[in-house]
XYZ file of C-alpha atoms in Angstrom:
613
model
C 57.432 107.944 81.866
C 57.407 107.726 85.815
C 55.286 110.057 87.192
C 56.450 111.763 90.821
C 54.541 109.304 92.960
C 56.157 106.534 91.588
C 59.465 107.684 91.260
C 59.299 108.447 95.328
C 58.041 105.233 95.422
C 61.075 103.923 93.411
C 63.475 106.018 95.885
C 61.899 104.941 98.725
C 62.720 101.274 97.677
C 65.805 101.545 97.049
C 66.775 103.360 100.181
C 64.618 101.001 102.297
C 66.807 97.618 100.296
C 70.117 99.576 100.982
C 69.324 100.174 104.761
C 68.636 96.263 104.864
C 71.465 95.349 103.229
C 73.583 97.643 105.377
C 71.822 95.909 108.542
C 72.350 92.643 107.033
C 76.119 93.395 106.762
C 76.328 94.774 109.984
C 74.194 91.784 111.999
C 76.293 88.911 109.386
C 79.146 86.937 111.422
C 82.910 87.293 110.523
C 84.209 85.061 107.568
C 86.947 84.186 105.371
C 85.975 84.709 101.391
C 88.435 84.197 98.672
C 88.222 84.557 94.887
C 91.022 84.086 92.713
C 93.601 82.790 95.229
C 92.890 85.502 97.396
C 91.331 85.830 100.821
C 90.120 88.371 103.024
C 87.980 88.929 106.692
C 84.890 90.238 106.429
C 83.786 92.502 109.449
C 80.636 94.079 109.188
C 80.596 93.177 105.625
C 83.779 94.012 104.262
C 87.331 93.507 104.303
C 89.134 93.987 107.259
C 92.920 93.861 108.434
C 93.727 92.946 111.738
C 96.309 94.859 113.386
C 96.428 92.924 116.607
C 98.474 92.058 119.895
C 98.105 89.159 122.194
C 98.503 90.092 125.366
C 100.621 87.561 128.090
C 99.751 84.143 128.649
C 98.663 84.675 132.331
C 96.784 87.895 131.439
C 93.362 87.635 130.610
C 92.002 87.662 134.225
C 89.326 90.123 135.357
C 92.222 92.193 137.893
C 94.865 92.182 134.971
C 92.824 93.697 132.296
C 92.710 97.424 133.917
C 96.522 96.849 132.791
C 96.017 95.093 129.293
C 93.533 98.238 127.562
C 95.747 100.605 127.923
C 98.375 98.962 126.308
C 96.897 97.549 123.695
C 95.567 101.146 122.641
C 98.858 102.510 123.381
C 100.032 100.473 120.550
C 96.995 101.586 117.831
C 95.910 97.928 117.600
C 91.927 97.293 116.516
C 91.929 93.924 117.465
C 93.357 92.028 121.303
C 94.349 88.373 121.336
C 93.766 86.695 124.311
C 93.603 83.467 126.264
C 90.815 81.486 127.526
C 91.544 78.680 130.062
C 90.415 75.286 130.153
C 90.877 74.940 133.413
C 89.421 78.523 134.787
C 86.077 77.574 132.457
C 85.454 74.645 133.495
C 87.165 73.803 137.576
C 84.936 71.029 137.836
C 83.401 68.456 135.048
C 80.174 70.191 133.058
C 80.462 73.176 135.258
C 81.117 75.902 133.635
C 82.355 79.659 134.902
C 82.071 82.435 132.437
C 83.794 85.140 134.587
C 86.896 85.617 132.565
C 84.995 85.271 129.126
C 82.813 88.040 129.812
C 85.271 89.966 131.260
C 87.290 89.697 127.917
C 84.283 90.844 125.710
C 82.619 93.783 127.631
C 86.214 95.406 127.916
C 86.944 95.172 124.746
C 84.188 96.728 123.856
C 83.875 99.033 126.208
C 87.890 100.192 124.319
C 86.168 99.684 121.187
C 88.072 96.947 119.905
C 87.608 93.359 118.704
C 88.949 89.942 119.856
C 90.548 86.978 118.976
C 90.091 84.485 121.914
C 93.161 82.071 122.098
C 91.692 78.498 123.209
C 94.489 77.086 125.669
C 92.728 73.682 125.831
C 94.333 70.394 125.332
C 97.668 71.442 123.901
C 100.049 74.386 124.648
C 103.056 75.381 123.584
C 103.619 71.604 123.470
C 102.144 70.482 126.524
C 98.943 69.996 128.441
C 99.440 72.841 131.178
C 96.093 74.558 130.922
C 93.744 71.294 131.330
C 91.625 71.214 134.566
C 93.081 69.321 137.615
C 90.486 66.639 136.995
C 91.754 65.851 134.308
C 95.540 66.266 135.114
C 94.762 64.126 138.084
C 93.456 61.101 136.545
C 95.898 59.683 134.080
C 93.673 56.787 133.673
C 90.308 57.959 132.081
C 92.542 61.013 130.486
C 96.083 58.813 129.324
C 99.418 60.554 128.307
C 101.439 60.390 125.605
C 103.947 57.777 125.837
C 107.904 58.243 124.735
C 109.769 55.186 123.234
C 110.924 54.647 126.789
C 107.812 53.533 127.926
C 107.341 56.683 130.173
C 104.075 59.382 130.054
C 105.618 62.775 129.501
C 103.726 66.203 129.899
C 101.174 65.418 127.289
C 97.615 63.945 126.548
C 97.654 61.395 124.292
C 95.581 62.352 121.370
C 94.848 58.975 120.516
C 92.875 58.248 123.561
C 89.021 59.104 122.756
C 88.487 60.599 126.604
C 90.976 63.395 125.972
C 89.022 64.662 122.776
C 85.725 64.266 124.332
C 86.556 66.067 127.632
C 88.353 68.775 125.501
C 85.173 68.809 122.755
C 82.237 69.143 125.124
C 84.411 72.454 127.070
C 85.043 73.900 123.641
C 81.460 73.415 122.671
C 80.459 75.259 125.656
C 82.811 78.154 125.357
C 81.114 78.423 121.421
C 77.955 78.288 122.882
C 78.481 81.058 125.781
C 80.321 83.218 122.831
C 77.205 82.736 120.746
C 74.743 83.879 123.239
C 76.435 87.125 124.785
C 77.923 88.676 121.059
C 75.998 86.544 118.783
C 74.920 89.817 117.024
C 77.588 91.840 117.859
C 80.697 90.060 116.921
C 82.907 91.351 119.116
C 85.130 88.537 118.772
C 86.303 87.854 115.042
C 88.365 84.706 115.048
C 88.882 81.574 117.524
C 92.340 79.737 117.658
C 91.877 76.296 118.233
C 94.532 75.035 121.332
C 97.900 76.842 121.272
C 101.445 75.843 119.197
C 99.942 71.850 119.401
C 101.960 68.758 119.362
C 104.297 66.742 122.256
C 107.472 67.788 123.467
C 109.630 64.794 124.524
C 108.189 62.074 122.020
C 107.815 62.166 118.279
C 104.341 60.176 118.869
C 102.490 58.359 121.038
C 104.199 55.145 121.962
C 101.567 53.244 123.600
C 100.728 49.875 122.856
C 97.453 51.188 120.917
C 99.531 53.782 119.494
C 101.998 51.331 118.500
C 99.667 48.292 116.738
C 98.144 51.004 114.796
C 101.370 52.531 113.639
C 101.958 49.318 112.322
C 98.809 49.189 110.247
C 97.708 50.789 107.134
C 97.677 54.786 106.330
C 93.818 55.874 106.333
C 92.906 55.952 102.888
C 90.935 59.283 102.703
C 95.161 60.773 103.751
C 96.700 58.192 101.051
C 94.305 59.942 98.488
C 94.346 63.443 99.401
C 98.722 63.280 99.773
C 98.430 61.679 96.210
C 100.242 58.503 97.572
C 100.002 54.801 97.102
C 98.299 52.804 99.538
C 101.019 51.678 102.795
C 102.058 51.628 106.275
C 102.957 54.937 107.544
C 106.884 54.016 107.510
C 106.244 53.071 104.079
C 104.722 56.426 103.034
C 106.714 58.588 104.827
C 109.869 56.743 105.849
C 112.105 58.868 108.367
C 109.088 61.165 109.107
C 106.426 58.066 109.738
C 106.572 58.903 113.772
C 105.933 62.895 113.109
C 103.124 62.106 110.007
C 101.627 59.377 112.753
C 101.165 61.810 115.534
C 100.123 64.922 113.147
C 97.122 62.774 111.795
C 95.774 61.608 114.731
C 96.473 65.469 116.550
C 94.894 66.920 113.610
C 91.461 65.083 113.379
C 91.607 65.451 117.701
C 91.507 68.711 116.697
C 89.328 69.127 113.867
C 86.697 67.488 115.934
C 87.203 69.798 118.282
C 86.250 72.442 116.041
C 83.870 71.130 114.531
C 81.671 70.950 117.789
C 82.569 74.583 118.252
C 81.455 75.545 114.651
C 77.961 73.550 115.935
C 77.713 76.355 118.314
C 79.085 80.016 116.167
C 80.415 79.476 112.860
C 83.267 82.122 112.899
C 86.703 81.364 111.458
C 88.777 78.805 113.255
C 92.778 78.943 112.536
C 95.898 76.833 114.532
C 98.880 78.161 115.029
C 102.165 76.767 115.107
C 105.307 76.126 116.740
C 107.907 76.129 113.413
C 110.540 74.092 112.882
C 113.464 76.538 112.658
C 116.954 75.546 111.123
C 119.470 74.604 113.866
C 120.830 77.818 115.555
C 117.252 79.304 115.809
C 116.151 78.742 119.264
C 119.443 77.754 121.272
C 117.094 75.691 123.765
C 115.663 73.763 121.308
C 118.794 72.513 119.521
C 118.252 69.276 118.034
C 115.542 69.979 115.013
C 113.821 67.177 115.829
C 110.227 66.606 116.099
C 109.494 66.330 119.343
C 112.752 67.965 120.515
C 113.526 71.416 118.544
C 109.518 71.499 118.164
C 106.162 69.656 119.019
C 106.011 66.796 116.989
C 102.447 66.389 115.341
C 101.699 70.385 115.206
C 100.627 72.108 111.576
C 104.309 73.061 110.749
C 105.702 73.254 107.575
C 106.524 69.836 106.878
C 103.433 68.391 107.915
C 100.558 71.599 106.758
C 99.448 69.794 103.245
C 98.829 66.584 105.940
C 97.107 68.775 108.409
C 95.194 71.011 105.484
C 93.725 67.143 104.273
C 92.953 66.074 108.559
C 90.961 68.966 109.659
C 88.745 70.567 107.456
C 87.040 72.432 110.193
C 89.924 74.332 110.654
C 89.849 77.528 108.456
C 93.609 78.585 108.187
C 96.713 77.066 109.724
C 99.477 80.472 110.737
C 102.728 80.418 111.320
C 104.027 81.646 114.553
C 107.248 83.941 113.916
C 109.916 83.922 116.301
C 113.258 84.344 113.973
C 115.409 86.847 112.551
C 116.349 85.064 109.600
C 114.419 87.057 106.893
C 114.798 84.225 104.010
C 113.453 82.153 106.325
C 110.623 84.366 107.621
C 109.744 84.964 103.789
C 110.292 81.490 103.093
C 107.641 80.695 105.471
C 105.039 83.895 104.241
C 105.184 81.699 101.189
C 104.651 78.364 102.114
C 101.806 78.910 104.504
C 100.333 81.542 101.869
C 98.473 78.556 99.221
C 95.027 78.869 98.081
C 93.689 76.398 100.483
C 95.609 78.409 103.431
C 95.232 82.510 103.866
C 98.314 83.909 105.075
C 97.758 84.923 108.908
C 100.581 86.178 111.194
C 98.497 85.459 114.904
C 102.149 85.805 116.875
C 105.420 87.670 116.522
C 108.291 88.915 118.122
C 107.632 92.031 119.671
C 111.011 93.677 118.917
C 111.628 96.292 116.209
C 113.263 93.761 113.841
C 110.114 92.010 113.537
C 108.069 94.993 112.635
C 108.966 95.030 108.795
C 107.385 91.477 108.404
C 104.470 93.244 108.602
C 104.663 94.857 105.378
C 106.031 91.675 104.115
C 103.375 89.764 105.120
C 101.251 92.487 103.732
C 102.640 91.604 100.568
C 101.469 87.980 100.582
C 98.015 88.848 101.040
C 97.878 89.138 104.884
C 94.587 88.888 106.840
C 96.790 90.260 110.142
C 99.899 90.308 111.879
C 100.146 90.249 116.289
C 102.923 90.864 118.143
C 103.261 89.064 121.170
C 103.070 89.911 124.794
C 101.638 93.591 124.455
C 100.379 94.116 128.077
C 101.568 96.131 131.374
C 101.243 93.114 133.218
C 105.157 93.262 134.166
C 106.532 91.802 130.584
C 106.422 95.329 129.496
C 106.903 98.654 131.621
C 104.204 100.418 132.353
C 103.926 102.982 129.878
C 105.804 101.224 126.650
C 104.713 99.204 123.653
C 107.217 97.551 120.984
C 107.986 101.077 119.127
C 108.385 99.834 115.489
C 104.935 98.029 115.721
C 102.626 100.419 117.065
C 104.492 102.777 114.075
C 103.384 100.785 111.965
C 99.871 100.468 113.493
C 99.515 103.771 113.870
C 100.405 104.647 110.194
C 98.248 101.605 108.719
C 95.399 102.048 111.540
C 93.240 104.806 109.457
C 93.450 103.116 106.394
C 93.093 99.247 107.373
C 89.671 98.658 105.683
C 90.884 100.463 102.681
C 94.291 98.781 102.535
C 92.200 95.509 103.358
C 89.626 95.742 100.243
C 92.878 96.555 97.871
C 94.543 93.649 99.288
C 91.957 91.687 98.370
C 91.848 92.557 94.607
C 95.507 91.760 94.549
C 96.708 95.605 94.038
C 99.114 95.476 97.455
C 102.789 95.572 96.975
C 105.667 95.962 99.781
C 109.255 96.182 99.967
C 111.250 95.811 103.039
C 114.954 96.697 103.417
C 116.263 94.077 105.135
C 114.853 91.648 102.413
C 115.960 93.511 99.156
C 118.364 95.898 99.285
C 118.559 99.829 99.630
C 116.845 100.319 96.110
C 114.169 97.955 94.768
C 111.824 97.749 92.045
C 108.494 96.165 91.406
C 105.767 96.319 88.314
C 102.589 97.180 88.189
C 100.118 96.333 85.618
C 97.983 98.362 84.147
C 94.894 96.601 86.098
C 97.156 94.726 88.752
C 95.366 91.918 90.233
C 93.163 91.021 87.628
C 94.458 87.560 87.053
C 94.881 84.365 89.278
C 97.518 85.723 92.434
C 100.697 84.223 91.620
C 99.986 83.628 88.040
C 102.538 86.084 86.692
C 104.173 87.620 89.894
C 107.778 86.085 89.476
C 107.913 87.401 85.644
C 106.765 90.477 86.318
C 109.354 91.028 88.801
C 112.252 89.329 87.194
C 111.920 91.805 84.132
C 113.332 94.878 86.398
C 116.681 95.755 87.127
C 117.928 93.304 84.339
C 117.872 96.316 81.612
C 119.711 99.135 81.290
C 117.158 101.904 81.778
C 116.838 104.510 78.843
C 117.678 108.359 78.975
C 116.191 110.877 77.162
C 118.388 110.878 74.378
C 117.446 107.123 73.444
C 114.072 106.873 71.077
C 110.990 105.348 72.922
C 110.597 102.816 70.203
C 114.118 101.397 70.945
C 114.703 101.818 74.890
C 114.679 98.784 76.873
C 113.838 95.072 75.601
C 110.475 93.254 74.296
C 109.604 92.782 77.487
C 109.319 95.589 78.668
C 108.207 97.369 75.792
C 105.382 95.242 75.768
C 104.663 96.237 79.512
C 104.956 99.955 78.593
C 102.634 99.924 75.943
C 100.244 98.179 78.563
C 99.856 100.809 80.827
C 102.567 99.386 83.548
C 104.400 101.090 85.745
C 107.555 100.404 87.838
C 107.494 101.664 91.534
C 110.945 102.132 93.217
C 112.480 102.775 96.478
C 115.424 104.084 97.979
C 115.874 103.151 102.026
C 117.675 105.356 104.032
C 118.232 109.303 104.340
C 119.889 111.724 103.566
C 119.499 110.665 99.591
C 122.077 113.064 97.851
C 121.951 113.519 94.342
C 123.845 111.166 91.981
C 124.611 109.154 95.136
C 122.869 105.563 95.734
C 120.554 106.032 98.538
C 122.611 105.296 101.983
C 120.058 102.368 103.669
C 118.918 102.889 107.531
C 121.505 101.652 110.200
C 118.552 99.150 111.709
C 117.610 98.245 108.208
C 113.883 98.517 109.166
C 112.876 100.280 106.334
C 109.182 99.517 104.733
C 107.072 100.409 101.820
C 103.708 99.955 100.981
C 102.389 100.762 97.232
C 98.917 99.949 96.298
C 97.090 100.463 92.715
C 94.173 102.865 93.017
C 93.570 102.599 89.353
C 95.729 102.158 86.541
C 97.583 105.320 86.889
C 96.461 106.505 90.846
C 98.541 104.689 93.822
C 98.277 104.873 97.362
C 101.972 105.269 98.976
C 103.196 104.551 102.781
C 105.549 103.332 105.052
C 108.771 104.542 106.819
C 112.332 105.074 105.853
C 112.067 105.200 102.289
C 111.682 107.645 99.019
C 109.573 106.146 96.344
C 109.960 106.626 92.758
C 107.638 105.536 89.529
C 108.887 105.384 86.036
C 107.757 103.543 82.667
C 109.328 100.350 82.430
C 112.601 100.349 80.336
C 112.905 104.218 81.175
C 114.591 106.509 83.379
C 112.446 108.199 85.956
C 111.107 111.470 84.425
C 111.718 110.211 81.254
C 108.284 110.929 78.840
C 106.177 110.622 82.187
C 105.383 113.403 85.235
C 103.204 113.521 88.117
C 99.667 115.050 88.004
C 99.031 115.411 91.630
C 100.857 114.032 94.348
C 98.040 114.579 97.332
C 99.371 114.023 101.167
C 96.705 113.077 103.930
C 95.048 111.122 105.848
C 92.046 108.432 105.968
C 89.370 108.880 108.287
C 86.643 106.054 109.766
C 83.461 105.926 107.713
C 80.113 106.672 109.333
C 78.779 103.347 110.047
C 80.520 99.713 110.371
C 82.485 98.225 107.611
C 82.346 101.622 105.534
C 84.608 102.926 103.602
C 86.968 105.249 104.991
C 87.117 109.050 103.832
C 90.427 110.548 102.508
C 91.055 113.379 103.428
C 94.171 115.916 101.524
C 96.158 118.217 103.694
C 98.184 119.617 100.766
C 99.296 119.110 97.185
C 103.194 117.937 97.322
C 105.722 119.611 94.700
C 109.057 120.597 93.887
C 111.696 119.235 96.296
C 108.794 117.076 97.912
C 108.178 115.270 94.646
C 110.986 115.944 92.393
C 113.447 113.724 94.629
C 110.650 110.848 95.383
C 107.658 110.549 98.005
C 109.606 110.473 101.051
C 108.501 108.716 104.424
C 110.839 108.881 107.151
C 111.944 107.076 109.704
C 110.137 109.009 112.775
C 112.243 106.971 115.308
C 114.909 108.865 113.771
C 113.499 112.058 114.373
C 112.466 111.698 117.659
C 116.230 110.973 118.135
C 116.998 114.376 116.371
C 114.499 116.199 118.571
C 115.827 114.797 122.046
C 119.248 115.770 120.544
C 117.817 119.034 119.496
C 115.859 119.527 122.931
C 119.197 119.014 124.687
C 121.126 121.808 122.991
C 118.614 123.830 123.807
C 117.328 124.913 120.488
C 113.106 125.270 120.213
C 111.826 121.508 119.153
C 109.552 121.323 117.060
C 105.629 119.790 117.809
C 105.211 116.191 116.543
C 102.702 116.680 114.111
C 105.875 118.748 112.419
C 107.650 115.730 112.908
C 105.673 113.345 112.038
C 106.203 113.336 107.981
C 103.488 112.079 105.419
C 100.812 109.489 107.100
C 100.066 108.287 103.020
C 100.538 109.839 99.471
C 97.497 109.654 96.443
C 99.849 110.025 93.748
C 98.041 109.921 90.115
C 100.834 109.372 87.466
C 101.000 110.590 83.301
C 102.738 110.124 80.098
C 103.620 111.977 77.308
């Protein structure tokens, strides 16, 4: 037996190793971890989703930023991307100005929010418009890329060892500078390594350097990791040799450029890119060409399992998301979602068609999702944000480390209207998540919809097919949703007119969800049955999340009321609130009392905790 001296002993140990381990969490850098295909941010120790806006290109200076807070906490975000300038940091060679880096951090924290810094070195948006004069003005000791013409065009070369060194030893010092004023507190999560890389008006380099080695052999380490058979690069890659040429040498420019950085603050490093969108996309960029409809030699989706093999250093590769062609967007959610490659969203559209890629992204495993150009600068007014984002922000916001650490074990699941309909279904298994992600997602989801659901009059034993008799005596469940209101009974649910509808639906446990979103109703039943066929609802609990008391804990939930009757019995409902804001200006007009917004407002989330019988 202990006696009481040692069991305070005992107590006093274990709170003493908790408090360090809490410290430790708190005082650890940001990083990526994944386990079974999966990835997620740790801040402060745990999971974290970044809800995030980058703020204009020509924002981030010390006068501008009284206009950027506001904004970006005007739109609920926890996290600001923004810029930092080659040539601002460095005006003349080794000397280094800081102004605009600290600014950056100390307001951010003094809103209470984190940072992604944006490194606008080298490369951006397919050109080399934010290196230093010095280097702009001498074309000799820093060479341009070359067209097949013969003629330089607005890019370094990034074959030309100067370049990378001049653009290595400024991101070094940036790394270093970040390491000594938030070192310990971590204020900034993520760096983004250049901007949208790759040349705009040649598909490589065409010098005569450029060219002798083109002719040459592929480097073997990219002949191995590709899986290919030892050749020149318009033997390996035929019609795209010029592209493949330029993304290998771009790629390992840039990897080393990271890979000084990492020297300095190991935090995660990511690219983004400039996509190659089907013809139509971006009117201006017509021809989809490399080096015409997008930078040639940047991580896009023809060239990411090249660029995943050239820089190592680099910790995820996202895709930048400027289209409105959702089987494309989704298309691309998948391909840059792989379990070398988290799925990261570090720019978007800021209009309110964009917003229910969130959720979709969401649904891929997500780390984050930013809209674009979120300041008051003068690209916004003074006083606006992109509505349908900072909904969403402001409805996910309270939750994020929760939704996060769920993410993470796989248990997420979205639907968005404009990608599946007025009324979807998905399954969930008994302990979602529990195998490899992707392992059995497209079975799982194939098996609804194609049976005729039962009715009460059918036996148990003989109501739906194998399949999903085998998932019912599992434990699964189906979760469904209607878009759109008014949903009248025995009528299909009428869809939104702006089709921005989104769900979110994540497993608790294997009969507890957590339910969100706007525009829809959702629904559970047992697969190959009716809903409210031999199942109910024990509690359907509406509320809210609040922060936990120290960094990277858990939040609290916190119920507001038990939902019944009419508020259960015809789904969880989440509505649209841009539609009832239009109701109460309509309403407000007419003269008739409106309402407070809190009445308006509808359910913020739903702990639902589902039975059979």
């Amino acid at each position: 037996m202990l006696f009481p001296y040692t069991l305070l002993r005992f107590a006093v140990a274990i709170s003493l190793g908790a408090s360090s381990l809490l410290l430790s969490a708190q005082n650890s850098a940001p990083k990526l971890v994944t386990e079974n295909g999966r990835y997620a941010l740790l801040v402060d120790g745990s999971p974290y989703l970044v809800l995030g806006a980058q703020i204009g290109n020509s924002s981030a200076w010390p006068e501008m930023l009284p206009k950027v807070w506001p904004a970006l906490e005007a739109m609920h975000v926890n996290t600001g991307e923004a810029p930092v300038y080659w040539e601002q940091i460095e005006p003349q060679p080794g000397r280094f100005d800081w102004t605009n880096v600290d600014a950056l951090i100390d307001g951010a924290r003094e809103h209470n929010l984190h940072l992604v810094l944006l490194w606008f070195g080298t490369w951006k948006n397919g050109n080399d418009h934010y290196v230093p004069q010095w280097v702009k003005r001498d074309p000799e000791h820093f060479p341009r890329m070359i067209n097949l013409a013969g003629a330089p065009i607005d890019d370094l070369s990034a074959n030309a060892p100067a370049n990378m060194e001049a653009d290595r030893k400024a991101f070094a010092a940036l790394m270093h500078h970040i390491a000594e004023k938030d070192g310990t507190e971590h204020t900034v999560l993520m760096m983004q390594v250049e901007n949208e890389s790759g040349g705009i008006g040649s598909a490589r380099d065409f010098s005569p350097s450029s060219n002798r080695e083109f002719a040459g052999q592929v480097p073997t380490e990219l002949v191995k990791a590709l899986g290919k058979k030892p050749g020149t690069w318009t033997e390996i890659f035929a019609g795209n040799a010029d592209e493949a040429f330029q993304a290998w040498h771009q790629a390992r420019y840039i990897n080393a450029v990271a890979e000084a950085g990492k020297r300095e603050l190991n935090i995660p490093f990511y690219c983004n890119v400039w996509l190659a969108y089907p013809p139509g996309e971006l009117p201006e960029r017509h021809i989809p060409t490399a080096g015409i409809g997008y930078p040639s030699g940047g991580p896009n989706q023809g060239m990411l399992s090249l660029w995943k093999a050239a820089a190592p250093s680099i910790d995820m590769i996202g895709p930048d998301i400027y289209s409105n062609n959702v089987d494309f967007v989704l298309d691309m959610f998948n391909t840059y979602s792989r379990p070398d490659n988290p799925l990261w969203i570090p720019e978007v559209g800021q209009g309110n068609n964009y917003a229910p890629f969130f959720f979709a992204a969401l649904g891929q495993g997500a780390l984050g999702f930013s809209p674009f150009g979120v300041d008051w600068t003068g690209f916004l007014q003074t006083g606006s944000v992109p509505r349908a984002h900072a909904e969403n922000f402001a409805l996910l916001g309270p939750m994020q480390r929760t939704v996060a650490k769920l993410n993470y074990a796989g248990k997420v699941k979205t639907f968005i209207e404009s990608a599946g309909g007025v009324d979807q279904e998905k399954l969930f298994a008994a302990n979602e998540g529990a195998s490899k992600r992707g392992a059995d997602a497209n079975s799982k989801n194939a098996l609804i919809g194609q049976v005729r659901l039962a009715n009460a009059m059918v036996p148990i034993e003989q109501a739906g097919t194998v399949t999903t008799q085998i998932a019912d005596a599992a434990g699964a469940w189906v979760a469904e949703v209607r878009f759109g209101f008014p949903q009248k009974d025995g009528e299909a649910a009428p869809g939104s007119s702006n089709k921005e509808g989104r769900i979110m639906v994540a497993q608790l446990g294997p009969d507890e969800y957590l339910l969100t979103g706007i525009g829809g109703a959702v629904f559970f039943h047992r697969p190959g049955l009716l809903t409210g066929i031999r199942m109910q609802i024990l509690t359907a609990e509406e509320g809210y999340y609040t922060p936990g008391t120290t960094p990277g804990a858990a939040e609290v939930w916190h119920m507001t009321r038990i939902l019944n009757g009419d508020e259960t019995d015809r789904g969880i409902r989440f509505p649209d609130p841009s539609a009832r804001t239009s109701a109460a200006a309509d309403q407000a007009t007419s003269g008739d009392p409106v309402p407070p917004a809190s009445a308006r407002r509808g359910p913020m989330a739903v702990r639902i905790v589902l039975g059979r019988f």
